[in-house]
Coordinates of C-alpha atoms and ligand atoms in Angstrom, one line a residue:
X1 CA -40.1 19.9 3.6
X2 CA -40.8 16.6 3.8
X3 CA -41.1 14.3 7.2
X4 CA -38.6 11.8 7.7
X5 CA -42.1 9.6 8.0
X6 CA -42.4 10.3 3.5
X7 CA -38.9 9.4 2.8
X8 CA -39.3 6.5 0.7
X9 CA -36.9 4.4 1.2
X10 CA -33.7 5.0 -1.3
X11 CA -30.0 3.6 -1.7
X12 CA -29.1 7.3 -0.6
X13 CA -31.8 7.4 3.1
X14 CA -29.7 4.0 3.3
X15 CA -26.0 4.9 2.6
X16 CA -27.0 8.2 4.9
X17 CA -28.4 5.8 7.9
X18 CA -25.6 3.1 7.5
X19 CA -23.0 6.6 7.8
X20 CA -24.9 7.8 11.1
X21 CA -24.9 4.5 13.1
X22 CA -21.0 4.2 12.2
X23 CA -20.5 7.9 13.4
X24 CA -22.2 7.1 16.4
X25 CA -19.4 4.2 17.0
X26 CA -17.1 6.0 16.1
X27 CA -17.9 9.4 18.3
X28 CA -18.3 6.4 21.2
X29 CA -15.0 4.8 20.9
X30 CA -13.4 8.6 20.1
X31 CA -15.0 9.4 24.0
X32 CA -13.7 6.6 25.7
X33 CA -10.2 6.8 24.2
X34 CA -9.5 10.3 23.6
X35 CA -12.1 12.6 24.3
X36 CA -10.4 16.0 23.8
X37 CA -10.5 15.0 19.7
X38 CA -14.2 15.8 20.4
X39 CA -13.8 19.2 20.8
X40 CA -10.8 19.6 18.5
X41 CA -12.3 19.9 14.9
X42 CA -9.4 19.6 13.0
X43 CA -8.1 17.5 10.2
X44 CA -7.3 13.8 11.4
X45 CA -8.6 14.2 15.0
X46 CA -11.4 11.5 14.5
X47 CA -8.0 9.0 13.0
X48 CA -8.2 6.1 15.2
X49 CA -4.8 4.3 16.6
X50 CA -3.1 2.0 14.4
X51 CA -3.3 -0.5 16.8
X52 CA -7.2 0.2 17.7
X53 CA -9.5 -3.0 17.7
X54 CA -9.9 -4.4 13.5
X55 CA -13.9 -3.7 14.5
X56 CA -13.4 0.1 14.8
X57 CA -11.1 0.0 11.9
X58 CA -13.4 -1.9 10.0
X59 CA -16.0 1.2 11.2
X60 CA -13.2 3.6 10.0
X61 CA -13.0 1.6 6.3
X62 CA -16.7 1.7 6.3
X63 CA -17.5 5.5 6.9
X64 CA -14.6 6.3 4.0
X65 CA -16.5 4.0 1.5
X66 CA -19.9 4.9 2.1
X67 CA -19.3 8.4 2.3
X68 CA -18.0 8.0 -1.0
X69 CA -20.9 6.0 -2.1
X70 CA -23.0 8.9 -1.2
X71 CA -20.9 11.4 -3.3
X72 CA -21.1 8.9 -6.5
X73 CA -24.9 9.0 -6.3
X74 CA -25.3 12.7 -5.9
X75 CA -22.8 14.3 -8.4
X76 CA -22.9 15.1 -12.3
X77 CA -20.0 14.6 -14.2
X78 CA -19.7 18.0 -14.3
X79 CA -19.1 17.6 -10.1
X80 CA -16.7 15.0 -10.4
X81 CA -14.7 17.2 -13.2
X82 CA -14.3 19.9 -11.0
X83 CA -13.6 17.1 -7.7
X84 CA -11.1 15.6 -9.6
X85 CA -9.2 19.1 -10.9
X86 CA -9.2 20.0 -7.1
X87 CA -7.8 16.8 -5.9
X88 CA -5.2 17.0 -8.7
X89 CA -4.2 20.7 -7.5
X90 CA -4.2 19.1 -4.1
X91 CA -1.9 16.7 -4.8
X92 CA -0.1 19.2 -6.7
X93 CA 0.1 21.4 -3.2
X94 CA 1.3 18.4 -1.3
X95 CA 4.2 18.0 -3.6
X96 CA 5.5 21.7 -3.5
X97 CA 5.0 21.8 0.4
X98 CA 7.3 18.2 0.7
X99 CA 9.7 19.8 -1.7
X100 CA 10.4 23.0 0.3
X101 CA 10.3 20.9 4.0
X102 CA 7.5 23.5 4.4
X103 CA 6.4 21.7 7.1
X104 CA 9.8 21.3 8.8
X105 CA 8.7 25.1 9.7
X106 CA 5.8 25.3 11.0
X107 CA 5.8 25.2 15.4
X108 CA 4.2 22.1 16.5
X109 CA 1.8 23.9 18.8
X110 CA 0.6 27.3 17.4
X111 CA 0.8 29.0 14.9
X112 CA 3.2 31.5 12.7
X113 CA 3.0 34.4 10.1
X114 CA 2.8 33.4 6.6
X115 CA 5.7 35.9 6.3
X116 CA 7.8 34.4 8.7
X117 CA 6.9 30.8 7.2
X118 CA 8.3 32.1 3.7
X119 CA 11.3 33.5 5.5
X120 CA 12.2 30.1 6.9
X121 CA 11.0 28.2 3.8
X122 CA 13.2 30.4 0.9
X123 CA 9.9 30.3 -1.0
X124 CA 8.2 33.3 -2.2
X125 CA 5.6 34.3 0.7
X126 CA 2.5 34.9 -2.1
X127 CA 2.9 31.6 -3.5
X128 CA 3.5 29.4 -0.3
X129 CA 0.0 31.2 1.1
X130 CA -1.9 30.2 -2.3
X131 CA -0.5 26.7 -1.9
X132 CA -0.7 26.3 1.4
X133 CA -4.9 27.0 1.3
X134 CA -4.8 25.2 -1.0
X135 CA -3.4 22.2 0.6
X136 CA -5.9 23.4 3.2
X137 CA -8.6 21.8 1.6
X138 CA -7.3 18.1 1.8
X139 CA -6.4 18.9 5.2
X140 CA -3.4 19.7 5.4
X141 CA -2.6 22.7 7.4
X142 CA -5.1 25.7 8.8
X143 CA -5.5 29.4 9.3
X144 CA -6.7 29.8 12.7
X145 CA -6.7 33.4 12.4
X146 CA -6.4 34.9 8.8
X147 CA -2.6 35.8 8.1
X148 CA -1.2 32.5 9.7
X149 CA -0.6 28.9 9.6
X150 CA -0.6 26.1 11.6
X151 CA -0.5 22.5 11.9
X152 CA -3.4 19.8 11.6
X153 CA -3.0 16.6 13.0
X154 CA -2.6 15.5 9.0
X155 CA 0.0 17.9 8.2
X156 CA 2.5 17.4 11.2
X157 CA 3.1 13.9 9.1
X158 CA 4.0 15.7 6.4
X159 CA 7.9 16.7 8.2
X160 CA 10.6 15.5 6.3
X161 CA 11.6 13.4 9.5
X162 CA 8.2 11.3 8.9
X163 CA 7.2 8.4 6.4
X164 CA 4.9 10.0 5.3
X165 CA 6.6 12.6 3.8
X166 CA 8.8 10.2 1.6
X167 CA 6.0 8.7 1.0
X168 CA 3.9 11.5 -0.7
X169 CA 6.9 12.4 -2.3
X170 CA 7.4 9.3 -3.9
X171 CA 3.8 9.2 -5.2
X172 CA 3.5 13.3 -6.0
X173 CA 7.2 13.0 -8.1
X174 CA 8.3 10.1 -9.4
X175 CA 4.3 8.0 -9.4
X176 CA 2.8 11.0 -10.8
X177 CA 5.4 11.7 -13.4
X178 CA 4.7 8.2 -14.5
X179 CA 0.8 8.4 -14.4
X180 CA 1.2 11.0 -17.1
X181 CA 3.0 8.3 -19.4
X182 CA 0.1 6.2 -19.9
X183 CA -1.0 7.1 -23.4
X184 CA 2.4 7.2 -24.8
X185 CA 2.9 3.7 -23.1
X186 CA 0.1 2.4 -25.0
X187 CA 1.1 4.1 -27.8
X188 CA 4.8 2.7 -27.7
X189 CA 3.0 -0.8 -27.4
X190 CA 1.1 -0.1 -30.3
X191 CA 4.5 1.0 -32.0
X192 CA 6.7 -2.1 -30.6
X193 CA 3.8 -4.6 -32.1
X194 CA 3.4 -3.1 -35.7
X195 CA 7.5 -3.7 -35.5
X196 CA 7.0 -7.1 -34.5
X197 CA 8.6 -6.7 -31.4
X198 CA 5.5 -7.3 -29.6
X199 CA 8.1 -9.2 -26.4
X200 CA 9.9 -5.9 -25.9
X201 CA 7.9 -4.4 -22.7
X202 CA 7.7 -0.4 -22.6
X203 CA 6.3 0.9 -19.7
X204 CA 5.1 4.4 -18.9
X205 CA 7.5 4.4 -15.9
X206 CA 10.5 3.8 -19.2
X207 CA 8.8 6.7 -20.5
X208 CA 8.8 9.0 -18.2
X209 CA 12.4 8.4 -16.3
X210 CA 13.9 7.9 -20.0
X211 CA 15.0 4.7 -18.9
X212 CA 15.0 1.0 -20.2
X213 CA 16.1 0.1 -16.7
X214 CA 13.4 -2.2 -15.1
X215 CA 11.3 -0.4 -12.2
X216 CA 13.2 -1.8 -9.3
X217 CA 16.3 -1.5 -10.6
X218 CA 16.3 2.4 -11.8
X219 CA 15.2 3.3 -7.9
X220 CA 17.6 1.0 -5.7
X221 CA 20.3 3.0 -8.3
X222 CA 19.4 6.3 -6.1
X223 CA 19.2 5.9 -2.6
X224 CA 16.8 9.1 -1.8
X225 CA 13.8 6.7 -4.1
X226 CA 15.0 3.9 -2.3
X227 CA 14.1 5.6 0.7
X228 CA 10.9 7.0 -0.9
X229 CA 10.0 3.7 -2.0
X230 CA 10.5 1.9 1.6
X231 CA 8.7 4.3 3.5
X232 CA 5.8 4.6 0.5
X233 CA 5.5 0.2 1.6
X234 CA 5.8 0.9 5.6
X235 CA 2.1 3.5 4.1
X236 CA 0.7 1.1 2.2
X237 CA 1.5 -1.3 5.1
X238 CA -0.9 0.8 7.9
X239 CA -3.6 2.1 5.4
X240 CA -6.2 -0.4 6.9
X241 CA -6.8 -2.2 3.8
X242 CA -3.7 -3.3 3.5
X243 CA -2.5 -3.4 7.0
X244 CA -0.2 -5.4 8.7
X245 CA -2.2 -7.0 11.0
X246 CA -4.4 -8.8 8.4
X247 CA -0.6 -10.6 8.3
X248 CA -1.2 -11.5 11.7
X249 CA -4.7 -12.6 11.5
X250 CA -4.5 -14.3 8.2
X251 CA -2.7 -16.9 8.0
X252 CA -2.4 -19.8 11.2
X253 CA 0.6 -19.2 12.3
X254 CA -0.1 -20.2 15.5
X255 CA -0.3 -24.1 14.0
X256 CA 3.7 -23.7 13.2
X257 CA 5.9 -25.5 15.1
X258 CA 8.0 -23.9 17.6
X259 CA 11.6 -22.8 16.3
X260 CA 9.9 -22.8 12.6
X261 CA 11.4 -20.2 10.3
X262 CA 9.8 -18.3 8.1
X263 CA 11.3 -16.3 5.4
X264 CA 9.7 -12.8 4.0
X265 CA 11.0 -13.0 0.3
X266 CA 10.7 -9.3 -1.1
X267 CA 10.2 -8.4 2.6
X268 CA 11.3 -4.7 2.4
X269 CA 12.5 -3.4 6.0
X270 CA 11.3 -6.4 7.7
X271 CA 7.9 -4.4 9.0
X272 CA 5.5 -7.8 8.3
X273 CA 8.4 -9.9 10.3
X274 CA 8.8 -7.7 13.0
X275 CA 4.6 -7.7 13.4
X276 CA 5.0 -11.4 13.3
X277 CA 7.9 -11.8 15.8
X278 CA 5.9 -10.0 18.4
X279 CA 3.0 -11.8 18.3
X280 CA 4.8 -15.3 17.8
X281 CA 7.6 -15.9 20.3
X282 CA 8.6 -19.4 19.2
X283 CA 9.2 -18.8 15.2
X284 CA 12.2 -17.4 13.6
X285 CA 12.4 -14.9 10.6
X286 CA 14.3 -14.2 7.8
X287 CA 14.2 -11.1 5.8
X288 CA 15.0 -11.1 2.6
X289 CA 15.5 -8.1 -0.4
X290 CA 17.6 -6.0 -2.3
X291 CA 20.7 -4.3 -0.4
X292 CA 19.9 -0.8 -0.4
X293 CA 16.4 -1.8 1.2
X294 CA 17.6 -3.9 4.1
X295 CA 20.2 -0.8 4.7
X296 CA 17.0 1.2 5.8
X297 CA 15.5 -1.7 8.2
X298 CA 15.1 -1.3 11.9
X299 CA 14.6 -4.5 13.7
X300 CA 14.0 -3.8 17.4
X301 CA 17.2 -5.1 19.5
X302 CA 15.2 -7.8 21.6
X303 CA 14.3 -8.9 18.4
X304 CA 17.6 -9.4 16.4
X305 CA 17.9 -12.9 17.8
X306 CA 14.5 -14.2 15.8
X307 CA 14.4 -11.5 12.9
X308 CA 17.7 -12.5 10.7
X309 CA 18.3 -10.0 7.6
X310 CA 19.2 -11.5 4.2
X311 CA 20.3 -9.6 1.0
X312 CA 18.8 -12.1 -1.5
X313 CA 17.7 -11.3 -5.5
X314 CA 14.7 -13.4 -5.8
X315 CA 14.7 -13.9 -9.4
X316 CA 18.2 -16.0 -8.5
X317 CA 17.4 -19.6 -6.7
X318 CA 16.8 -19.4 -2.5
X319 CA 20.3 -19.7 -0.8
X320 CA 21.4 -23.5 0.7
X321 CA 20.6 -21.6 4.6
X322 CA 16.6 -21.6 2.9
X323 CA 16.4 -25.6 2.8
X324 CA 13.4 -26.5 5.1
X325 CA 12.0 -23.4 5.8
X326 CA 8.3 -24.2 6.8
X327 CA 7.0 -21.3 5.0
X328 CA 8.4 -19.4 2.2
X329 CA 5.8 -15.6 2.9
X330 CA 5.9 -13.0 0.0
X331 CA 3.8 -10.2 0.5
X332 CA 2.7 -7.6 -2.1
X333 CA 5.9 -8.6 -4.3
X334 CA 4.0 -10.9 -7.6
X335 CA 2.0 -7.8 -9.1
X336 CA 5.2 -6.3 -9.5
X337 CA 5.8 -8.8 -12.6
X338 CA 4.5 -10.5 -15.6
X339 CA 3.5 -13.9 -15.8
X340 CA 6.8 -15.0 -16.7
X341 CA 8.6 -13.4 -14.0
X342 CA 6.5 -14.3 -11.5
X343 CA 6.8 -17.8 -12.4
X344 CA 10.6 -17.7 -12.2
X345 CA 10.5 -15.7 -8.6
X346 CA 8.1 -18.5 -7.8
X347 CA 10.4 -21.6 -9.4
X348 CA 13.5 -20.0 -7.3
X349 CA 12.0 -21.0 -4.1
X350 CA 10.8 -24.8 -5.1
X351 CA 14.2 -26.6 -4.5
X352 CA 14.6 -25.3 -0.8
X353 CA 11.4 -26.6 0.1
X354 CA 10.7 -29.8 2.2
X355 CA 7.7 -31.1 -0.1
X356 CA 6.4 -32.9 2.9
X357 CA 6.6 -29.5 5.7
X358 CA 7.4 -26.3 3.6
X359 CA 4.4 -24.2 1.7
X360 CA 4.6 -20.9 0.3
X361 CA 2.5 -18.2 1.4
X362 CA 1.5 -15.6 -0.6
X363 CA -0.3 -12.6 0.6
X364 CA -1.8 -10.3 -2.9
X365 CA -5.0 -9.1 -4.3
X366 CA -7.2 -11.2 -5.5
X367 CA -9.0 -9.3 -8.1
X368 CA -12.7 -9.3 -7.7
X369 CA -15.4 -9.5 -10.7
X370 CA -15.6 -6.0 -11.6
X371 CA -19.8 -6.7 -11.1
X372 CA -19.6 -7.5 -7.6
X373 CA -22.5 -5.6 -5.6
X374 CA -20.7 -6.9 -2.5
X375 CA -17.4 -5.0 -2.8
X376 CA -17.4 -1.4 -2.5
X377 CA -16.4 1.3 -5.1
X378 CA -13.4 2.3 -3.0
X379 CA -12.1 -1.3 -2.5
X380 CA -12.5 -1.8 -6.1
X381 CA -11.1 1.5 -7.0
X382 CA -7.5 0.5 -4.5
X383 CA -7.1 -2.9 -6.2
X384 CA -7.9 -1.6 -9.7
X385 CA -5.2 1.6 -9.1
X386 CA -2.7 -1.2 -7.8
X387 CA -2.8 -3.5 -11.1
X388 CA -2.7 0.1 -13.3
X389 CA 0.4 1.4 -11.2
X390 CA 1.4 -2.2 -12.0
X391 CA 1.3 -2.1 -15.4
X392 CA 2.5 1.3 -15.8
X393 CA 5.9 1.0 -13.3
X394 CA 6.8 -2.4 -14.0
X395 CA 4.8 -4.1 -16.7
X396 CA 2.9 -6.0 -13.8
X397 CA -0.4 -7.1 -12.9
X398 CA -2.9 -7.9 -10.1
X399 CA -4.5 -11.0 -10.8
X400 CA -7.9 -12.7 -10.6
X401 CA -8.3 -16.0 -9.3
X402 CA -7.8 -17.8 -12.9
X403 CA -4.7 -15.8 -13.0
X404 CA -3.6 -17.0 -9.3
X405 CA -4.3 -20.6 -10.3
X406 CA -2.4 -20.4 -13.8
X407 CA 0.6 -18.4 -12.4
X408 CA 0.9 -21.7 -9.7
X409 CA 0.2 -24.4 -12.2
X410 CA 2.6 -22.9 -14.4
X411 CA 5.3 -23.1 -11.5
X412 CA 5.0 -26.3 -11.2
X413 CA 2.2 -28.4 -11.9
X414 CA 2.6 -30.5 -9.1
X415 CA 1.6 -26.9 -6.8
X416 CA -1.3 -26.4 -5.7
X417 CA -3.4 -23.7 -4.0
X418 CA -4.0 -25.6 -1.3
X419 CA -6.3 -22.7 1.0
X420 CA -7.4 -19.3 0.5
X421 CA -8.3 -16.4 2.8
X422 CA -9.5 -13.0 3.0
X423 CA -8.9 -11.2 6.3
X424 CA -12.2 -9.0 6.8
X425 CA -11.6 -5.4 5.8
X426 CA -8.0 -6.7 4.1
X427 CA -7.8 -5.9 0.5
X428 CA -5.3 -8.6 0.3
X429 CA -5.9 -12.4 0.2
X430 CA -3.6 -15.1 1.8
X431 CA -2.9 -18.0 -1.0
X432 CA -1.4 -20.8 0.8
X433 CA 0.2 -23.1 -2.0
X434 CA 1.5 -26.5 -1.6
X435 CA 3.2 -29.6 -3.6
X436 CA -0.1 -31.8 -4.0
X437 CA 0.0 -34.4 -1.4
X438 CA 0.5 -37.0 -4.1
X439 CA 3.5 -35.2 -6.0
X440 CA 6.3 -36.7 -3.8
X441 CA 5.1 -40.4 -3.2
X442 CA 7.7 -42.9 -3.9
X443 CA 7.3 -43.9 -7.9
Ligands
SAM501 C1 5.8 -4.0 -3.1 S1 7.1 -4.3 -2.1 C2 6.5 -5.5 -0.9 C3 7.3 -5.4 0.4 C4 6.7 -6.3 1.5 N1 6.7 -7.7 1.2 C5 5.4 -5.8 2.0 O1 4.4 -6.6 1.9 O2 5.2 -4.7 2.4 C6 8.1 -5.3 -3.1 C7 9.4 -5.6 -2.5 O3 10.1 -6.5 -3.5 C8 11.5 -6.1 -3.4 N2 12.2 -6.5 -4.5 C9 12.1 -6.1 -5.8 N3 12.9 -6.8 -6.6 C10 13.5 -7.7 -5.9 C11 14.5 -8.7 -6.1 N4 14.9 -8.9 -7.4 N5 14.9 -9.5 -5.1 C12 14.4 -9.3 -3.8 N6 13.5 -8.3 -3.5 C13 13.1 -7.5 -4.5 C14 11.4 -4.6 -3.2 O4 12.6 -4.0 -2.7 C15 10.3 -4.4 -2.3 O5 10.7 -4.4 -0.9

């Protein structure tokens, strides 16, 4: 075997030395935060808090992508065939377990029989061991001694009492049901424009749910997927990419004036406004969205005084209560649409502003060039699974920064994007658009 001395230098002797040196960071912070994870072994015992420091996250992030990097290099297609079949049966695991509250049944400290596990579960005891190995290798549960089961730190998140669960649910039923629909959307398409009906939008999400009901509309109809779909936002929300504290750190709120409001449109259960409130005493929020979503917020009571909740449709214009607002925030909300919609959710918001005080703040994806060396396979790969989920749930679309700049200008043309920023390690980009300083001089 070679020396390490007649390695010549490679992307892989790279990838491998950038991996160690953020191990070593990570084992150090691990030691002098919770050093019994050392000796634990198990699935998610290296997690770091959600609150931990954005550098160690930023480690976290880092590890994830170039370990991934590392597995692109070294596998065959024939590898990534058979990684991909397991990660679908995986997935497919996950889903049966959340279905049957397995979970639910398993002892927080310890372990129990499968038979006793099947017993609690109503679920044949054959079948609940096959799956639950199987779910095994993603993590989720292990077999300290053959014969029975116990928890990981992974799978105590999967209890029906946790977001997570609703979460995977969401994603295992109703998002893969509508993954599955992607030909047959296309194919529709195809269909819909040989008829000359080329405005009429199928989507797979149509497809699968048999529905012509838009995406939003079809789940806030059945309160368990508008559950689902509110916890699936509070996970997107703390996967570190796309974390709420890239809110925080993103945008100057700190420059507002005291007693400023600022008003979430499309802010689901008010988790970016209560992030806000904490760390800004002297501005007000309002949270506004659909009905059945708001019915699932939990605003902490010594925050009810600054964190107001507001059922408001955005595609109708901003209530008279909205005139003034110094900034107008919507988060993860303009992928959901098309151009056209987008522009109208947009439009709704321009008459409450003060042209001289208000902005809007927009905090999305900003598409990168798909030949950017600079931006990792796994960033790429989250954005680039956001705009498909886009266009198969809702006829959506992330959006480059051409498409950012049209989508304002075609708002209003006296808008403007007025700054742009991109929290480090965020996957999302704070647009801060403006009337043009010129647009409201006396004529
Ligand atoms: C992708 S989520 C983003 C939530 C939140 N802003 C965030 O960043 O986590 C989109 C939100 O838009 C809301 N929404 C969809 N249609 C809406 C409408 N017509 N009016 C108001 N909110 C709507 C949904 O309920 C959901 O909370």
């Amino acid at each position: 075997m070679a020396s390490v001395d007649t390695v010549p230098q490679s992307l892989l002797y790279a990838l491998a030395s950038e991996i160690s040196i953020a191990a070593r960071d990570l084992t150090l912070f691990i030691r002098d935060t919770n050093a019994a994870a050392l000796q634990d072994n198990q699935a998610g015992s290296h997690d770091i808090p959600s609150n931990a420091h954005a550098d160690i996250s930023r480690t976290k992030a880092a590890l994830i992508e170039k370990t991934m990097a590392v597995q692109q290099l070294i596998m065959s297609a024939t590898d990534v065939q058979q990684q991909m079949t397991l990660q679908t049966q995986q997935m497919a695991a996950v889903r049966w377990i959340c279905r049957f509250k397995v979970a639910d049944y398993v002892p927080g400290a310890g372990s129990m029989s499968y038979n006793d596990l099947a017993i609690a579960a109503s679920v044949p005891e054959d079948q609940l061991t096959r799956i639950c190995r199987m779910a095994m290798t993603a993590g989720f549960f292990r077999e300290p001694v053959s014969g029975e089961i116990g928890h990981t730190h992974t799978s105590v998140d999967l209890k029906s009492s946790c977001a997570v669960h609703d979460t995977f649910k969401f994603m295992t039923e109703t998002g893969h049901s509508v993954v599955s629909k992607l030909p047959e959307m296309t194919e529709a398409t195809v269909k819909a424009n040989q008829e000359g009906k080329a405005d009429k939008s199928i989507t797979a999400f149509n497809i699968a749910m048999n529905t012509s009901m838009p995406f939003f509309k079809y789940i806030m109809s059945n309160p368990e997927l508008a559950k689902q779909q509110a916890a699936h936002m509070r996970s997107v929300g703390a996967a570190e990419e796309s974390h709420v504290r890239h809110v925080l750190g993103g945008y100057d709120w700190g420059s507002l004036r005291s007693g400023a409001k600022v008003i979430d449109v499309g802010g689901s259960t008010g988790h970016c406004c209560v992030a806000l409130a904490k760390e800004f005493p002297s501005l007000r929020f309002v949270v506004q969205d659909l009905p059945p979503v708001l019915s699932q917020a939990k605003i902490p009571d010594d925050l009810k005084d600054r964190v107001e909740l507001q059922a408001h449709d955005f595609m109708t214009p901003q209530p008279a209560a909205s005139k003034g607002a110094e900034v107008f925030f919507i988060r993860q909300c303009l992928q959901n649409w098309s151009h056209t919609d987008a522009t109208r959710i947009l439009q709704n918001i321009l008459p409450a502003m003060d042209k001289d005080k208000s902005r809007i703040v927009i905090m999305s994806a900003i598409l990168a060039d798909a030949s950017d060396p600079s931006i990792g396979q796994r960033e790429k790969g989250i954005s680039r699974m956001r705009d498909l989920f886009m266009m198969m749930a809702m006829g959506g679309q992330e959006r480059d920064s051409q498409q950012w700049e049209a989508l304002v200008k075609d708002a209003d043309a006296q808008l403007e994007i007025s700054s742009v920023n991109k929290p480090r390690g965020s996957v999302l980009s704070v647009i801060e658009v403006k009337f043009k300083p010129d647009s409201w001089a006396p004529v």
